[in-house]
Coordinates of C-alpha atoms in Angstrom, one line a residue:
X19 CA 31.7 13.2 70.8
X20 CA 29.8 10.9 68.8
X21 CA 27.8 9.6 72.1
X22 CA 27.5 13.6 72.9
X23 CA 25.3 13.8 69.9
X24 CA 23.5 10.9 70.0
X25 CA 22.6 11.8 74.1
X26 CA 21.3 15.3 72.0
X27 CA 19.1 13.4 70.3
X28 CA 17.6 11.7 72.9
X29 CA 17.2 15.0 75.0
X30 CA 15.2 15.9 72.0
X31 CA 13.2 12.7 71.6
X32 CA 12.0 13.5 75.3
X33 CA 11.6 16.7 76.0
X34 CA 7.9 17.2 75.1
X35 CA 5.3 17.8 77.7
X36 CA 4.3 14.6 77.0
X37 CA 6.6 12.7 78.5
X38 CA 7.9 15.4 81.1
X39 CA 4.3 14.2 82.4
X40 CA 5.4 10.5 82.0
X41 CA 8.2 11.5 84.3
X42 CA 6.1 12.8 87.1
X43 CA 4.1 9.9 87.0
X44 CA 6.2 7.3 86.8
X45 CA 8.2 8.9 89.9
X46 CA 5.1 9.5 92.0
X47 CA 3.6 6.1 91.2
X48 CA 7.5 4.6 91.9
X49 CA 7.7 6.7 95.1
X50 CA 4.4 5.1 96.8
X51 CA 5.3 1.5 95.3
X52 CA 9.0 1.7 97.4
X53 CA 6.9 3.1 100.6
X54 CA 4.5 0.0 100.7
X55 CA 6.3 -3.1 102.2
X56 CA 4.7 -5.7 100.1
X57 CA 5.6 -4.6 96.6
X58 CA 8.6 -2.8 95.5
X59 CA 10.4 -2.0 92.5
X60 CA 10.5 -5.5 90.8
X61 CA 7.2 -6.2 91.6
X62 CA 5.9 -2.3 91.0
X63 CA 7.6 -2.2 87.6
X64 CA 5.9 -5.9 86.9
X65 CA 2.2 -4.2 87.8
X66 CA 2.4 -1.4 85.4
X67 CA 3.9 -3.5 82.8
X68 CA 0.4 -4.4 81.0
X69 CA -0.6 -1.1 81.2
X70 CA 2.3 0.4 78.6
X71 CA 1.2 -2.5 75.7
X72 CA -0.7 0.0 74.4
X73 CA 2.2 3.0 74.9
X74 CA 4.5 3.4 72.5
X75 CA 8.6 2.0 73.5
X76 CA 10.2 5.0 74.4
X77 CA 6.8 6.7 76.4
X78 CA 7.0 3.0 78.1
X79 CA 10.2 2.4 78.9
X80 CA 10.5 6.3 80.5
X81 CA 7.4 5.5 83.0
X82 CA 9.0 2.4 83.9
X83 CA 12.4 3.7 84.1
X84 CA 11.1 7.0 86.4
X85 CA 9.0 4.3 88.3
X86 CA 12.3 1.8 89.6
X87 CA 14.5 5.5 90.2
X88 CA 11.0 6.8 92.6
X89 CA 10.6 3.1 94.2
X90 CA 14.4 3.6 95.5
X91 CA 13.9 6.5 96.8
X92 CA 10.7 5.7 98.2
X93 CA 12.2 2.9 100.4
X94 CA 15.3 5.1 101.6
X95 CA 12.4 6.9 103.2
X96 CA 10.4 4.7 104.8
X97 CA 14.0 3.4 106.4
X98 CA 14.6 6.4 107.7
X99 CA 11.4 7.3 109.4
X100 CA 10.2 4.1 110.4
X101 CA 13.3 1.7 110.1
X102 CA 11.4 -0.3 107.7
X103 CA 13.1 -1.1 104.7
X104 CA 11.1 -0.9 101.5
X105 CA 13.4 -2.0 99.2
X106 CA 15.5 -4.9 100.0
X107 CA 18.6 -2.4 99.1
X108 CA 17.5 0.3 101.5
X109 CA 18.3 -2.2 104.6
X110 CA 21.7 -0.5 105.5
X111 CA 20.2 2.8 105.3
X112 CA 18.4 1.8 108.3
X113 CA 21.7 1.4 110.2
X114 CA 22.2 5.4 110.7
X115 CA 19.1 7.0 109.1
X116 CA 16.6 6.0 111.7
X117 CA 18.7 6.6 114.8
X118 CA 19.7 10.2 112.9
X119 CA 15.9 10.8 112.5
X120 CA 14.9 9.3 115.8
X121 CA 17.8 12.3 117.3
X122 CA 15.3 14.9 116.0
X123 CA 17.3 15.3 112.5
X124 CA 14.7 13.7 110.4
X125 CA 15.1 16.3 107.7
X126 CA 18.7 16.1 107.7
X127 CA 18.9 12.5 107.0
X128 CA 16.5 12.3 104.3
X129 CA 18.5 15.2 102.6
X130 CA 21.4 13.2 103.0
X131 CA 20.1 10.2 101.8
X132 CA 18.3 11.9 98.4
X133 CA 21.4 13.9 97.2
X134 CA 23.9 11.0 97.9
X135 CA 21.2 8.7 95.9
X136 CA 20.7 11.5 93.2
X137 CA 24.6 11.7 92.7
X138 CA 25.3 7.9 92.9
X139 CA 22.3 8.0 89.9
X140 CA 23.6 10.5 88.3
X141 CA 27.1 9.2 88.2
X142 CA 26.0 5.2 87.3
X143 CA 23.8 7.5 83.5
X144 CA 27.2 9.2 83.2
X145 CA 29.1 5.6 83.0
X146 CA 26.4 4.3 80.7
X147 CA 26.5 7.2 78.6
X148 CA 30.2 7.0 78.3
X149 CA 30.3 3.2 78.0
X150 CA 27.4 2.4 75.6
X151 CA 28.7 2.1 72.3
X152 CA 31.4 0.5 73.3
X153 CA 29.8 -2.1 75.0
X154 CA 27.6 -2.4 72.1
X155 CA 29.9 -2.2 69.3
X156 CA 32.0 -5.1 71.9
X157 CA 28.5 -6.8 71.5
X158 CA 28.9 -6.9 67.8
X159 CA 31.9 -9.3 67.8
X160 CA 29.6 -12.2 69.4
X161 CA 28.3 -15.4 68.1
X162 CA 26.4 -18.0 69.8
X163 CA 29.7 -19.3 72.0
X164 CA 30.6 -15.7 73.4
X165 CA 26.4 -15.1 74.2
X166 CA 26.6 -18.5 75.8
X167 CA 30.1 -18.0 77.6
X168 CA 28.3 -14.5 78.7
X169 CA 24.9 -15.9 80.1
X170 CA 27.4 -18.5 81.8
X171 CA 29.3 -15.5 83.6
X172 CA 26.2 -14.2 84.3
X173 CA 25.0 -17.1 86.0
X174 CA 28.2 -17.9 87.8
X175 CA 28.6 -14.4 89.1
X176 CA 25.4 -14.8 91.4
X177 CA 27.0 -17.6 92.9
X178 CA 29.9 -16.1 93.2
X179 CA 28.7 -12.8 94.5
X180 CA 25.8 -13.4 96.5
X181 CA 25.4 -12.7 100.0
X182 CA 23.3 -16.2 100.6
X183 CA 24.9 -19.7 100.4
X184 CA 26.6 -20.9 97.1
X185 CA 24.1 -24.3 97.4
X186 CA 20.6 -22.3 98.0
X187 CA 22.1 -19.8 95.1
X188 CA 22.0 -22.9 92.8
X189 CA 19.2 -24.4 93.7
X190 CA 17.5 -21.0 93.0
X191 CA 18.7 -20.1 89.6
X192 CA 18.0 -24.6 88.8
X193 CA 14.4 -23.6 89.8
X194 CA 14.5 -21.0 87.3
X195 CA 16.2 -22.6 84.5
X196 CA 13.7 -25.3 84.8
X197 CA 10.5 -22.8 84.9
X198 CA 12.3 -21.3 81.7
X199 CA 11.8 -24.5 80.1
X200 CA 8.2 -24.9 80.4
X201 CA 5.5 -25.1 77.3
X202 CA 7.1 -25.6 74.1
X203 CA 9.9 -26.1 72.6
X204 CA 11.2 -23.5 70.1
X205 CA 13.9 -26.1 68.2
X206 CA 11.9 -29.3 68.4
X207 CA 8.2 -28.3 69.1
X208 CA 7.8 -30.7 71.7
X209 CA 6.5 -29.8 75.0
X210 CA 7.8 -29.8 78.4
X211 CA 7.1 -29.8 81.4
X212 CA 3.5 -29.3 80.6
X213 CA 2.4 -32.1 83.0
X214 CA -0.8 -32.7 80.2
X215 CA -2.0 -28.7 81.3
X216 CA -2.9 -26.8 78.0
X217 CA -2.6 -23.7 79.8
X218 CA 1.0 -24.5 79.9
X219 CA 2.0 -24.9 76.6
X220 CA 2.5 -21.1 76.2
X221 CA 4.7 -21.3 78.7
X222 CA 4.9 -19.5 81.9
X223 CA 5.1 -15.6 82.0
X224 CA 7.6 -13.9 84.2
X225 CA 5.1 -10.7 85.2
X226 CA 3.4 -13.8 87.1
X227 CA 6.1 -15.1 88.9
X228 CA 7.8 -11.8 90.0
X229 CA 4.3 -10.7 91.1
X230 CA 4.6 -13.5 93.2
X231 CA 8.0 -13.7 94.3
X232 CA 8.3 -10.6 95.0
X233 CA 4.1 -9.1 95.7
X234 CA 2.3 -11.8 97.7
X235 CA 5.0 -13.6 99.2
X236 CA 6.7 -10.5 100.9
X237 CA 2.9 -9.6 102.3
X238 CA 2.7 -13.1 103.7
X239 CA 5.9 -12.8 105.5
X240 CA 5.0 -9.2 106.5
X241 CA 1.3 -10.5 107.5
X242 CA 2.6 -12.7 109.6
X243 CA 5.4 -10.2 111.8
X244 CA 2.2 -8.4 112.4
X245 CA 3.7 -5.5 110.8
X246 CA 2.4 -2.0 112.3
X247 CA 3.6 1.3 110.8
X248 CA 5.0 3.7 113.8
X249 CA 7.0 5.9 112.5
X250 CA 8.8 9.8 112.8
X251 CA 6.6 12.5 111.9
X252 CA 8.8 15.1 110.0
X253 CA 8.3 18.5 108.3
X254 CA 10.8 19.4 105.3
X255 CA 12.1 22.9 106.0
X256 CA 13.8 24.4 103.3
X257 CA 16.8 26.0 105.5
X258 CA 17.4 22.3 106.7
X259 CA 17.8 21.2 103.6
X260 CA 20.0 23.9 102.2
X261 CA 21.9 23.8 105.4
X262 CA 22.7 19.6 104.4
X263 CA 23.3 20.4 101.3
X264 CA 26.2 22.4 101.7
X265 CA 27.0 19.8 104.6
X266 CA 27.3 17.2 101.8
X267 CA 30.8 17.8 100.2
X268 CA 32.5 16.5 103.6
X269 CA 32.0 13.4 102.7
X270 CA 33.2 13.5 99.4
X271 CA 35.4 11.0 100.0
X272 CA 32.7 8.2 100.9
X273 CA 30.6 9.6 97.9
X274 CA 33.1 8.7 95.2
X275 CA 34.3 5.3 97.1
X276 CA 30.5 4.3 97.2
X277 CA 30.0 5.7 93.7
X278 CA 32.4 3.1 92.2
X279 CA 31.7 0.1 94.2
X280 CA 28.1 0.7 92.9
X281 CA 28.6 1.5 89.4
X282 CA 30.8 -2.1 89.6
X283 CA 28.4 -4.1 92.0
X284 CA 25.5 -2.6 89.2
X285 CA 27.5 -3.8 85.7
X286 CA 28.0 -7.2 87.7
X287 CA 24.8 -9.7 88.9
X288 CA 25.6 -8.6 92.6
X289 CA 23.2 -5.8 92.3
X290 CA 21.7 -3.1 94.6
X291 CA 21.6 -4.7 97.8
X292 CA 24.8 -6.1 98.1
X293 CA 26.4 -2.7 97.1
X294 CA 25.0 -1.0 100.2
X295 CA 25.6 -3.2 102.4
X296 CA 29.5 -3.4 100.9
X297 CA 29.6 0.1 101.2
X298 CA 28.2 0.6 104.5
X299 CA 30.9 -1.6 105.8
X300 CA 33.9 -0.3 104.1
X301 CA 32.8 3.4 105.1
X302 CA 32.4 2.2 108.8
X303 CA 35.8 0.1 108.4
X304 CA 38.1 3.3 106.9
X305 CA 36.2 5.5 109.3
X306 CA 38.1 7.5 112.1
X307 CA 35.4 7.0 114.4
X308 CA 33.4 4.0 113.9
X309 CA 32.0 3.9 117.4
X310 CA 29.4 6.2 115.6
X311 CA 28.4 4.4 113.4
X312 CA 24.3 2.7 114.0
X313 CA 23.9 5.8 116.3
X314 CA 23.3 8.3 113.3
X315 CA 26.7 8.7 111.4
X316 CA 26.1 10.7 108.5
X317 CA 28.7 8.7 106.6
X318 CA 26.3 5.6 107.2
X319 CA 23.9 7.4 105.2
X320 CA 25.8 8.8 102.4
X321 CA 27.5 5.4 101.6
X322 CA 25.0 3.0 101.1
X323 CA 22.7 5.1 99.3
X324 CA 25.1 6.3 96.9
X325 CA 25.9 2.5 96.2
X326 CA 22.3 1.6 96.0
X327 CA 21.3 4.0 93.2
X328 CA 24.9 3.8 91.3
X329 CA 24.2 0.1 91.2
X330 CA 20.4 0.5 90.4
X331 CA 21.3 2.7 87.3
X332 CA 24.6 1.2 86.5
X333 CA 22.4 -2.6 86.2
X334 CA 20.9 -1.5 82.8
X335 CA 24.0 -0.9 80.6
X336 CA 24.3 -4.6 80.6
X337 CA 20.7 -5.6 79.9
X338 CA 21.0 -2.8 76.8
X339 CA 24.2 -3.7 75.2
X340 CA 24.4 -7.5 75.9
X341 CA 21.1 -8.7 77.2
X342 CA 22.5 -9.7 80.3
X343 CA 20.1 -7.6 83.4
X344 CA 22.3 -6.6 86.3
X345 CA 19.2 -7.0 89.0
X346 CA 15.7 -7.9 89.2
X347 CA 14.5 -5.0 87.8
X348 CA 16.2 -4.8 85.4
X349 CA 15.5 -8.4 84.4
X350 CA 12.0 -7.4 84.7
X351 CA 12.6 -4.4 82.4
X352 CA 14.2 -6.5 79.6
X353 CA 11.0 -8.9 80.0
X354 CA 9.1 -5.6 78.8
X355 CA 11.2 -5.3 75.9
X356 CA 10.5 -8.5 74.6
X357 CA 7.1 -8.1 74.7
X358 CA 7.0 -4.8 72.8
X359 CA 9.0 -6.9 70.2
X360 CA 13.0 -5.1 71.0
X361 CA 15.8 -7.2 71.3
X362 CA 18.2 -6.3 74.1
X363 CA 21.3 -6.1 72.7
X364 CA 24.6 -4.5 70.4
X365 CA 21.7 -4.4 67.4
X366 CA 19.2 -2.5 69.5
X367 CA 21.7 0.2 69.6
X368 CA 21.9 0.1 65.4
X369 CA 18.1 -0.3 64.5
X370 CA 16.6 1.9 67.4
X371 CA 18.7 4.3 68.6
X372 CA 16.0 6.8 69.3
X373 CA 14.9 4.3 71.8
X374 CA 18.3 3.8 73.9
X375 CA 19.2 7.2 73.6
X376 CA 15.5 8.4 75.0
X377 CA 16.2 5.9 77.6
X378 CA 19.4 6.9 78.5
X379 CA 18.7 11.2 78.2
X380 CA 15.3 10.0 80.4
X381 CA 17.8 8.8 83.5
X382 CA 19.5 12.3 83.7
X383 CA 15.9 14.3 83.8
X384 CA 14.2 11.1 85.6
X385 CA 16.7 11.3 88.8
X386 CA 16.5 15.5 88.5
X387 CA 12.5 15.0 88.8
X388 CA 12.9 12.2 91.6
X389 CA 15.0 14.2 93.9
X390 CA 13.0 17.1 94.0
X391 CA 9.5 15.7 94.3
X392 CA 10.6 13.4 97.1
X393 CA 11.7 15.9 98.9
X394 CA 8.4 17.6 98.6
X395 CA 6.2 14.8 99.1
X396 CA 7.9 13.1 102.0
X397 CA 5.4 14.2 104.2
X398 CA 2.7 12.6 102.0
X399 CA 3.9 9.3 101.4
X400 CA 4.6 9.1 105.3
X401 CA 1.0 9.8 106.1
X402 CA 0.4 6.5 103.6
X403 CA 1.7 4.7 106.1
X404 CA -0.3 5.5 109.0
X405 CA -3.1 3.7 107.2
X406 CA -3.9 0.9 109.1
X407 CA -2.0 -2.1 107.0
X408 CA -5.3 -4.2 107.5
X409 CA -6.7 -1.4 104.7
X410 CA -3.1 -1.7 102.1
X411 CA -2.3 -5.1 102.5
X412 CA -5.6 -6.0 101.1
X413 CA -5.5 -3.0 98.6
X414 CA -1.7 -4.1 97.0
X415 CA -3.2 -8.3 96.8
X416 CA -6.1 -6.7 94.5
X417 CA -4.1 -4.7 92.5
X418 CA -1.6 -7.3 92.2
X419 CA -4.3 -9.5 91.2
X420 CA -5.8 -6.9 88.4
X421 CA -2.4 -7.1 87.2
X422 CA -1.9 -10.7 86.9
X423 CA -5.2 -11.3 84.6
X424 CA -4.2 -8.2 82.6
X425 CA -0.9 -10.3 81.5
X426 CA -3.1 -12.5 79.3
X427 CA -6.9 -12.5 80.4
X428 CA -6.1 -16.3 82.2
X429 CA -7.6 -17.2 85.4
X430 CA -5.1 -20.3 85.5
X431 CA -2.3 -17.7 85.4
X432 CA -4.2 -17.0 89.4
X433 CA -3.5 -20.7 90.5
X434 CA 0.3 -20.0 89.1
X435 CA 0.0 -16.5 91.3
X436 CA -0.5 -18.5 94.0
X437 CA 2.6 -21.0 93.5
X438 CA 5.2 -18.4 92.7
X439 CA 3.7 -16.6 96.2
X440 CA 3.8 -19.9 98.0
X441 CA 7.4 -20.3 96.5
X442 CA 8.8 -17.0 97.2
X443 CA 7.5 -17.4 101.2
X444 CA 9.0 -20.2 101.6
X445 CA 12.3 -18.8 99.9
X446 CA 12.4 -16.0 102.7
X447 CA 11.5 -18.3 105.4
X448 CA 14.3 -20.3 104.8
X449 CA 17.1 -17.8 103.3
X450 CA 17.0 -18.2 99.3
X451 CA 17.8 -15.6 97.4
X452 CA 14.7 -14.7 94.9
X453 CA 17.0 -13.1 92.3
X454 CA 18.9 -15.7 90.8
X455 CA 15.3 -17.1 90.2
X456 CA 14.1 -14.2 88.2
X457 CA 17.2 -13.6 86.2
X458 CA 17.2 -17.2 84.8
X459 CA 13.6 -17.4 84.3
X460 CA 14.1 -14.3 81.8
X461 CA 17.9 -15.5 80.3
X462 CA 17.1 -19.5 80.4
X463 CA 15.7 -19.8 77.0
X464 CA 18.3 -17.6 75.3
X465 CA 20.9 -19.3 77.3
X466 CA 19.4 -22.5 76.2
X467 CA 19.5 -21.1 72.2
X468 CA 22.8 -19.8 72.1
X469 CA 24.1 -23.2 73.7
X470 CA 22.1 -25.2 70.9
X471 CA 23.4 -23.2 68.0
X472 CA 26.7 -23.7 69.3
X473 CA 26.7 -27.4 69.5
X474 CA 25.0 -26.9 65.9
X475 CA 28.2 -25.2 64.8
X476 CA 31.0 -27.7 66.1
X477 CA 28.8 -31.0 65.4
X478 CA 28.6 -31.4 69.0
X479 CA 31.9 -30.8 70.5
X480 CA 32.7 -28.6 73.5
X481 CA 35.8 -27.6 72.8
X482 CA 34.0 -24.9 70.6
X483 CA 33.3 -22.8 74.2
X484 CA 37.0 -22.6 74.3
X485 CA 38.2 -21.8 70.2
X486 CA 39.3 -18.6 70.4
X487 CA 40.8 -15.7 72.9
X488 CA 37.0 -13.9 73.8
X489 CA 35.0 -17.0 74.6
X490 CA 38.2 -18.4 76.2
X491 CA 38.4 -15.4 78.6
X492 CA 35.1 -15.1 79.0
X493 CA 34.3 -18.5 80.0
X494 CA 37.5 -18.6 82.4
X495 CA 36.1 -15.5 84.2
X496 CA 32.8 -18.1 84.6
X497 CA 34.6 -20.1 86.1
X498 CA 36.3 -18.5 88.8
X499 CA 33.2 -17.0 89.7
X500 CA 31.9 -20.4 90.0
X501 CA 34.7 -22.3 92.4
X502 CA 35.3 -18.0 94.1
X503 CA 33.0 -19.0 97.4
X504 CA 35.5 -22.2 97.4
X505 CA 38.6 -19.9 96.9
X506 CA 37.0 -17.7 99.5
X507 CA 36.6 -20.0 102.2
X508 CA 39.9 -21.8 101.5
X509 CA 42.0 -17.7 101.7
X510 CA 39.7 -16.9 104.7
X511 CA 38.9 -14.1 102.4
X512 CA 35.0 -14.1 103.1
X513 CA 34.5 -10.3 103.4
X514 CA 31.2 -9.0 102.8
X515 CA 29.2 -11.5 102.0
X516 CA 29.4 -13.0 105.5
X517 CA 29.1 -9.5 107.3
X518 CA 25.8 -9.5 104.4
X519 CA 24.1 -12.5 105.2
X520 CA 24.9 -12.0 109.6
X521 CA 23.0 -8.4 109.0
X522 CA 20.0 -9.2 107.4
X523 CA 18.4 -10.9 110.3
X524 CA 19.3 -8.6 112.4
X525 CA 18.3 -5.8 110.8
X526 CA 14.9 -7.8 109.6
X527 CA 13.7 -8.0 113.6
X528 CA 14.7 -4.5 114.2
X529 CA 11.5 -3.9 112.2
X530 CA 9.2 -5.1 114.6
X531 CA 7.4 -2.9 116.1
X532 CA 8.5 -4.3 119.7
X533 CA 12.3 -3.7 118.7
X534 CA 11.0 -0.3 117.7
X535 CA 9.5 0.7 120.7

C-alpha cells in the first residue's frame, strides 16, 4: 500500500500539461532516433542529454525516459518493414516481422509487435513499482564491501551472460575501466593517464564516448554496407488493428514466458538484446510447429518484443535502487543523474522521492503515449526512410557533432569523438561487445571508491570482501558468473549465447539490400 501511495504521488507530480507535452516529445523525438540506423537509443538519449541541464530532474528524466521507450519502438518498425534493425534488440524481430509484412500483413505485424512491446513495458513498471522499496531499503544495509561485491557482480555478469566471447568481454569492460581512470585522481590528486594533455585532467566524459561508440562508428559500418532503404509501404487501418488485437490473447502463453525472461534478462547486465534473441528461441523451441517460424510466425513476433521492452524497462530498477545500470541506456541515464547532481541509489529513494516516483508514474503514461502515437505515425517515420541516406547520414554526424561541443564547449572533446568512433568501428568489425565498455566507463570510478574505502576499513586485507553473510553471497554469485562460460563449456550447456552470437551475422547480411531483393 505504501508504494500505492507513493506511485499517487507521482501520478500527481506529472500530470500537468507540461510534461504530458514532455511525453509527446520525448516519444516522437525517441521514435525517429530508433528509425535512423546510425544512432539509437544510447546514442539518442546521449544527444539530448545537454539540452535538459537547464530542465528541471523530473521534466528531464521524463523526456529522456519517453525518448529510450519511442527509440524501441521505433526500431521494431523499421525491422519489420525494411528488415533493418534499428536497435541492436530489435534483430530477432526481423526473423518473422518482415517475412509477415512482406506476405501483405504489414499492419498486422506492427500491431503485434507494439501491443506485445507495450505489455512487456508495462509489466517490467509493474515489477519496479512493486520491487522499489525493497530494493532500496535492501540498498540501505550496504557499506563499501557489499557496493564493491555488487559492482563486481555486475561486472562479472557481462561475462558471464554475454552473447560475444568471455576474452573480447574482458578486454572490453579493461578498456573501460581504464578510460574511467583518466584525469585526476579523487583520493590522491594525482593524475593519470593524462599523457601531459591538460584537456585531460577533467577526465573524459561518457556523452563523448557513447556518441562515438554507438553514433559515428555504427554510420561507418553502415557507410560502408552501402546501406539503401527499400522497404514495405503500409497503411494502418484501424479494422486491422482491432482485428490483431483481439488476435493477441492466443499467445498468451509466449507473452507471459517472454514477459519474465525479460523482466530477469533487464534486472541482470544481459540486457535487451540478449532477451529477444533468448526468447525468440525458446518460443520457436516449445513451438508445435516450428517449421513456421522466419516465414512470418506470429509467435516470432510476440516473443522477442515482449522481452525487449520487459528488459528495457526492467534495466532501470537496478540503476535507481543500487546504482548498478542494467543496459547501455540506462548507463547512459544514470550519467544524466550525476550531472544534475542525484545519486543513484537506496538514499535517492529517501531524499527525492518526488523524483523516483515521477519517474516511475512517467513509465506507465510514457508506454500508453508510445503505443498509440506509433501506431499513428508509422507511416511517417517510414517515409523518413526513403530519404536518400547520402542526405541523413550526413544530417545525424552534424547533430552528433552539435551535441558533442554542447557537453563542455571543447573542441578537443572532437579529436576524442573521433577515437571513441574509430574504437567502436573497429569493435563491430571484429565482434566486441560495446556495452561492457560503457557500463564500466560510468561504474569504474565508484567501483574504484568503494574498493578503496574498503581496504581503508580492514588496513588492507581482503578477507574484508568476505566478513559477513551479504558480501559473502554476493561476491560468490560474482564468481560464478565469472568461471559460468567455463562451467558452460565444460556441461555442454551453451544454450543461447551460442545460437546469439551464430545469428547476428546472419541476420546483419540479410540487411543488405542484395539479400533483400
Amino acid at each position: 500500500m505504501n508504494n500505492l501511495s507513493l506511485l499517487m504521488d507521482g501520478f500527481a507530480t506529472i500530470l500537468t500539461w507540461n510534461h504530458l507535452m514532455i511525453m509527446v516529445i520525448g516519444v516522437m523525438l525517441g521514435m525517429l532516433v530508433g528509425v535512423l540506423p546510425g544512432l539509437g537509443a544510447p546514442n539518442g538519449v546521449s544527444l539530448l542529454l545537454p539540452l535538459t541541464f537547464t530542465m528541471d530532474p523530473v521534466s528531464a528524466i521524463i523526456l529522456l525516459s519517453c525518448m529510450y521507450w519511442g527509440a524501441l519502438f521505433g526500431g521494431s518498425t523499421t525491422s519489420i518493414l525494411f528488415n533493418i534493425p534499428g536497435e541492436p534488440s530489435s534483430v530477432a524481430t526481423t526473423f518473422d516481422g518482415y517475412p509477415m509484412a512482406r506476405n501483405g500483413e504489414a499492419t498486422r505485424a506492427l500491431t503485434l509487435a507494439f501491443m506485445s512491446a507495450g505489455l512487456g513495458a508495462l509489466a517490467g513498471v509493474v515489477m519496479i513499482t512493486l520491487l522499489a522499496n525493497w530494493v532500496a531499503q535492501f540498498g540501505l544495509k550496504f557499506s563499501s564491501p557489499e557496493y564493491f561485491a555488487v559492482y563486481f557482480l555486475a561486472f562479472c555478469s557481462f561475462i558471464g551472460m554475454s552473447s560475444s566471447a568471455p576474452s573480447k568481454t574482458l578486454v572490453s569492460m579493461m578498456l573501460g575501466l581504464a578510460f574511467a581512470t583518466v584525469g585526476m585522481d579523487s583520493v590522491s590528486g594525482g593524475l593519470r593517464l593524462t599523457f601531459g594533455i591538460p584537456d585531460l585532467v577533467k577526465g573524459i566524459s561518457f556523452l563523448v564516448a557513447v556518441m562515438g561508440l554507438f553514433g559515428i562508428a555504427e554510420l561507418m559500418v553502415t557507410t560502408e554496407e552501402g546501406l539503401s532503404f527499400n522497404g514495405i509501404k503500409s497503411r494502418i487501418r484501424i479494422m486491422d488493428i482491432l482485428r490483431t488485437v483481439a488476435e493477441l490473447p492466443r499467445y498468451w502463453v509466449s507473452l507471459v514466458r517472454s514477459i519474465l525472461i525479460g523482466i530477469w534478462m533487464g534486472i541482470t547486465p544481459a540486457g535487451p538484446t540478449a532477451a529477444s534473441f533468448m526468447s525468440h528461441g525458446i518460443a520457436k523451441r516449445f513451438s508445435k510447429h516450428p517449421e513456421r517460424f522466419g516465414k512470418g510466425e506470429p509467435n516470432g513476433i510476440v516473443s522477442p518484443e515482449a522481452a525487449d521492452h520487459s528488459a528495457g524497462t526492467s534495466a532501470l530498477l537496478p540503476m535507481l535502487a543500487l546504482g548498478v545500470p542494467g543496459s547501455a541506456t540506462a548507463a547512459v541515464m544514470m550519467g544524466g543523474l550525476m550531472i544534475w547532481g542525484l545519486t543513484p541509489g537506496p538514499m535517492l529513494f529517501i531524499t527525492r522521492p518526488d523524483f523516483v516516483w515521477g519517474l516511475i508514474a512517467s513509465m506507465y503514461l510514457g508506454n500508453v503515449v508510445a503505443v498509440i502515437l506509433v501506431l499513428a505515425t508509422v507511416p511517417l517515420y517510414a517515409s523518413i526512410l526513403r530519404v536518400p541516406f547520402a542526405i541523413i547520414g550526413p544530417v545525424i554526424v552534424a547533430v552528433i557533432f552539435t551535441g558533442v561541443y554542447q557537453v563542455a564547449n571543447s573542441t578537443f572533446d572532437f579529436w576524442l569523438l573521433l577515437f571513441f568512433a574509430l574504437l567502436g568501428y573497429l569493435f563491430k568489425k571484429l565482434d566486441y561487445p560495446v556495452a561492457p565498455l560503457v557500463l564500466t566507463m560510468v561504474l569504474g570510478h565508484r567501483a574504484e571508491e568503494a574498493f578503496r574505502q574498503s581496504m581503508v576499513m580492514s588496513d588492507g586485507s581482503l578477507t574484508i570482501f568476505w566478513s559477513n553473510s551479504l558480501v559473502t553471497t554476493i561476491m560468490g554469485l560474482g564468481a560464478l558468473m565469472l568461471v559460468w562460460p567455463l562451467i558452460s563449456k565444460v556441461t555442454g550447456l551453451r544454450g543461447w549465447r551460442q545460437r546469439l552470437h551464430r545469428q547476428k551475422p546472419e541476420n546483419h547480411k540479410s540487411s543488405t539490400p542484395d539479400s533483400r531483393a
